[in-house]
Amino acid sequence: SHVIECIDQLSPQMDLRVLCGPTGSAKTRVLQALGEAGAQVLDLEACADHKGSVLGNVPGVPQPSQKAFETRVATVLKALDLGRPVYVEAESRKIGRIALPTALLTALRAGSCIKIVASPEARLDYLLRDYAYLGTDGEALATTLGLLHGLQSNETLARWQGWARGGDLAALFAELMALHYDPLYSRSQHGDFVRWKTAREVEAPTLTETALPELAQRILALDATG
């Protein structure tokens, strides 16, 4: 109860900057780069040990209990300087099997949005690096894709599972973006975030590891320039 009370009290007081962008926009890595640059960050996926999508399980790392997740979040919140902005990644209500506390979710959806704008090609390149480990067990990946049954046609799922088993991650991720993640993103962002229409945009021509620190600096500069 103490942990929940802490989250309930501190969540509305945060001056949130919410990183938005479709799957593959490197939001988590940008968030980490912001932290490395000295910004305050709240990394909810790190607290949840999950990447926040159907393919988001971290190999060999089980998710914490709901209580353990909330304790991690409360620990971060208590250490924040509430007079400074806090950067956070846009999330849905659940990260894997972990549910965001209502007060935190409400604050997240009311935050100032910063949209990372990257081409499908740059995003695919990033995904192939970030999820390369999925290619080591094609059968396990095919099984995970089966969780999308009912959201995609049987024909589409069969094609994706075939690519998974054959290790063709480029073809798989390209269609996952086009047919699943991008439509889902378009629906959720417009409906979930109160300040979506006033989102500030940051162009990201590439999402390579060397480009991310510079992208973080441009995001930090948005507040300086208004």
Short mmCIF file of N, CA, C and O in Angstrom, two decimals, residues 28 43-59 61-64 69 72 89 91-92 94-98 131 133 144 147 181:
data_model
loop_
_atom_site.label_atom_id
_atom_site.label_comp_id
_atom_site.label_asym_id
_atom_site.label_seq_id
_atom_site.Cartn_x
_atom_site.Cartn_y
_atom_site.Cartn_z
N THR A 28 13.44 2.93 -26.86
CA THR A 28 14.12 2.50 -25.63
C THR A 28 15.58 2.92 -25.64
O THR A 28 16.11 3.40 -24.64
N ASP A 43 12.43 4.38 -17.14
CA ASP A 43 12.45 3.28 -18.10
C ASP A 43 11.54 2.17 -17.61
O ASP A 43 11.95 1.27 -16.87
N LEU A 44 10.28 2.23 -18.04
CA LEU A 44 9.28 1.27 -17.57
C LEU A 44 9.56 -0.13 -18.08
O LEU A 44 9.27 -1.12 -17.38
N GLU A 45 10.10 -0.25 -19.29
CA GLU A 45 10.39 -1.59 -19.83
C GLU A 45 11.53 -2.24 -19.06
O GLU A 45 11.54 -3.46 -18.87
N ALA A 46 12.49 -1.44 -18.60
CA ALA A 46 13.56 -2.00 -17.77
C ALA A 46 12.99 -2.47 -16.44
O ALA A 46 13.39 -3.53 -15.93
N CYS A 47 12.06 -1.71 -15.89
CA CYS A 47 11.43 -2.11 -14.63
C CYS A 47 10.62 -3.39 -14.80
O CYS A 47 10.49 -4.18 -13.86
N ALA A 48 10.07 -3.58 -16.00
CA ALA A 48 9.21 -4.74 -16.28
C ALA A 48 9.97 -5.90 -16.90
O ALA A 48 9.39 -6.97 -17.10
N ASP A 49 11.25 -5.71 -17.22
CA ASP A 49 12.04 -6.75 -17.89
C ASP A 49 11.31 -7.29 -19.12
O ASP A 49 11.15 -8.50 -19.31
N HIS A 50 10.88 -6.37 -19.98
CA HIS A 50 10.10 -6.76 -21.16
C HIS A 50 10.16 -5.61 -22.15
O HIS A 50 10.21 -4.43 -21.75
N LYS A 51 10.13 -5.93 -23.45
CA LYS A 51 10.22 -4.90 -24.48
C LYS A 51 8.85 -4.36 -24.92
O LYS A 51 8.78 -3.53 -25.82
N GLY A 52 7.80 -4.86 -24.33
CA GLY A 52 6.50 -4.23 -24.55
C GLY A 52 5.78 -4.61 -25.82
O GLY A 52 4.92 -3.88 -26.28
N SER A 53 6.10 -5.74 -26.44
CA SER A 53 5.36 -6.18 -27.63
C SER A 53 5.18 -7.68 -27.55
O SER A 53 5.68 -8.33 -26.62
N VAL A 54 4.49 -8.24 -28.54
CA VAL A 54 4.27 -9.69 -28.52
C VAL A 54 5.59 -10.45 -28.58
O VAL A 54 5.69 -11.58 -28.11
N LEU A 55 6.63 -9.82 -29.12
CA LEU A 55 7.96 -10.43 -29.20
C LEU A 55 8.88 -9.90 -28.10
O LEU A 55 10.10 -10.07 -28.18
N GLY A 56 8.30 -9.32 -27.06
CA GLY A 56 9.09 -8.56 -26.10
C GLY A 56 9.73 -9.31 -24.96
O GLY A 56 10.42 -8.69 -24.13
N ASN A 57 9.51 -10.62 -24.83
CA ASN A 57 10.17 -11.35 -23.75
C ASN A 57 11.68 -11.26 -23.88
O ASN A 57 12.22 -11.45 -24.98
N VAL A 58 12.36 -10.98 -22.77
CA VAL A 58 13.82 -10.91 -22.77
C VAL A 58 14.36 -12.31 -22.50
O VAL A 58 14.03 -12.92 -21.47
N PRO A 59 15.15 -12.88 -23.40
CA PRO A 59 15.62 -14.26 -23.24
C PRO A 59 16.32 -14.47 -21.90
O PRO A 59 17.22 -13.71 -21.52
N VAL A 61 15.30 -13.97 -18.95
CA VAL A 61 14.97 -13.03 -17.88
C VAL A 61 13.46 -13.03 -17.66
O VAL A 61 12.72 -12.45 -18.46
N PRO A 62 12.98 -13.67 -16.61
CA PRO A 62 11.54 -13.66 -16.34
C PRO A 62 11.08 -12.29 -15.88
O PRO A 62 11.87 -11.54 -15.28
N GLN A 63 9.84 -11.96 -16.15
CA GLN A 63 9.31 -10.69 -15.66
C GLN A 63 9.15 -10.75 -14.13
O GLN A 63 8.89 -11.81 -13.57
N PRO A 64 9.28 -9.60 -13.46
CA PRO A 64 9.07 -9.58 -12.01
C PRO A 64 7.59 -9.72 -11.70
O PRO A 64 6.74 -9.65 -12.59
N PHE A 69 7.56 -5.01 -9.66
CA PHE A 69 7.58 -3.95 -10.67
C PHE A 69 7.20 -2.61 -10.05
O PHE A 69 7.88 -1.59 -10.27
N ARG A 72 9.96 -1.19 -7.99
CA ARG A 72 11.01 -0.62 -8.83
C ARG A 72 10.62 0.78 -9.32
O ARG A 72 11.43 1.71 -9.29
N GLU A 89 9.07 6.42 -22.22
CA GLU A 89 8.60 5.86 -23.49
C GLU A 89 7.09 5.66 -23.46
O GLU A 89 6.54 5.27 -22.42
N GLU A 91 3.81 3.83 -23.62
CA GLU A 91 3.48 2.43 -23.35
C GLU A 91 1.97 2.25 -23.35
O GLU A 91 1.23 3.20 -23.10
N SER A 92 1.54 1.04 -23.61
CA SER A 92 0.13 0.71 -23.45
C SER A 92 -0.12 0.36 -21.98
O SER A 92 0.77 0.47 -21.14
N LYS A 94 -0.44 -2.43 -20.56
CA LYS A 94 0.32 -3.57 -20.07
C LYS A 94 1.67 -3.68 -20.79
O LYS A 94 1.76 -3.42 -22.00
N ILE A 95 2.69 -4.06 -20.05
CA ILE A 95 4.01 -4.37 -20.61
C ILE A 95 4.22 -5.85 -20.34
O ILE A 95 4.51 -6.24 -19.21
N GLY A 96 4.01 -6.67 -21.36
CA GLY A 96 3.99 -8.10 -21.12
C GLY A 96 2.80 -8.42 -20.23
O GLY A 96 1.67 -8.04 -20.52
N ARG A 97 3.05 -9.09 -19.10
CA ARG A 97 1.95 -9.40 -18.18
C ARG A 97 1.85 -8.40 -17.04
O ARG A 97 1.04 -8.57 -16.12
N ILE A 98 2.69 -7.35 -17.06
CA ILE A 98 2.69 -6.33 -16.02
C ILE A 98 1.74 -5.21 -16.39
O ILE A 98 1.76 -4.71 -17.52
N TYR A 131 16.54 -7.28 -32.37
CA TYR A 131 15.89 -8.57 -32.15
C TYR A 131 16.61 -9.71 -32.85
O TYR A 131 16.02 -10.76 -33.12
N TYR A 133 18.51 -11.88 -31.82
CA TYR A 133 18.51 -13.13 -31.05
C TYR A 133 17.30 -14.01 -31.36
O TYR A 133 17.32 -15.22 -31.12
N THR A 144 5.50 -18.11 -30.75
CA THR A 144 5.12 -16.79 -30.23
C THR A 144 4.22 -16.05 -31.21
O THR A 144 3.23 -15.42 -30.81
N LEU A 147 0.46 -16.32 -31.11
CA LEU A 147 -0.35 -15.52 -30.20
C LEU A 147 -1.17 -14.46 -30.93
O LEU A 147 -2.10 -13.88 -30.35
N TYR A 181 2.08 -3.86 -36.44
CA TYR A 181 2.50 -2.82 -35.50
C TYR A 181 2.10 -1.41 -35.92
O TYR A 181 1.63 -0.62 -35.10
#
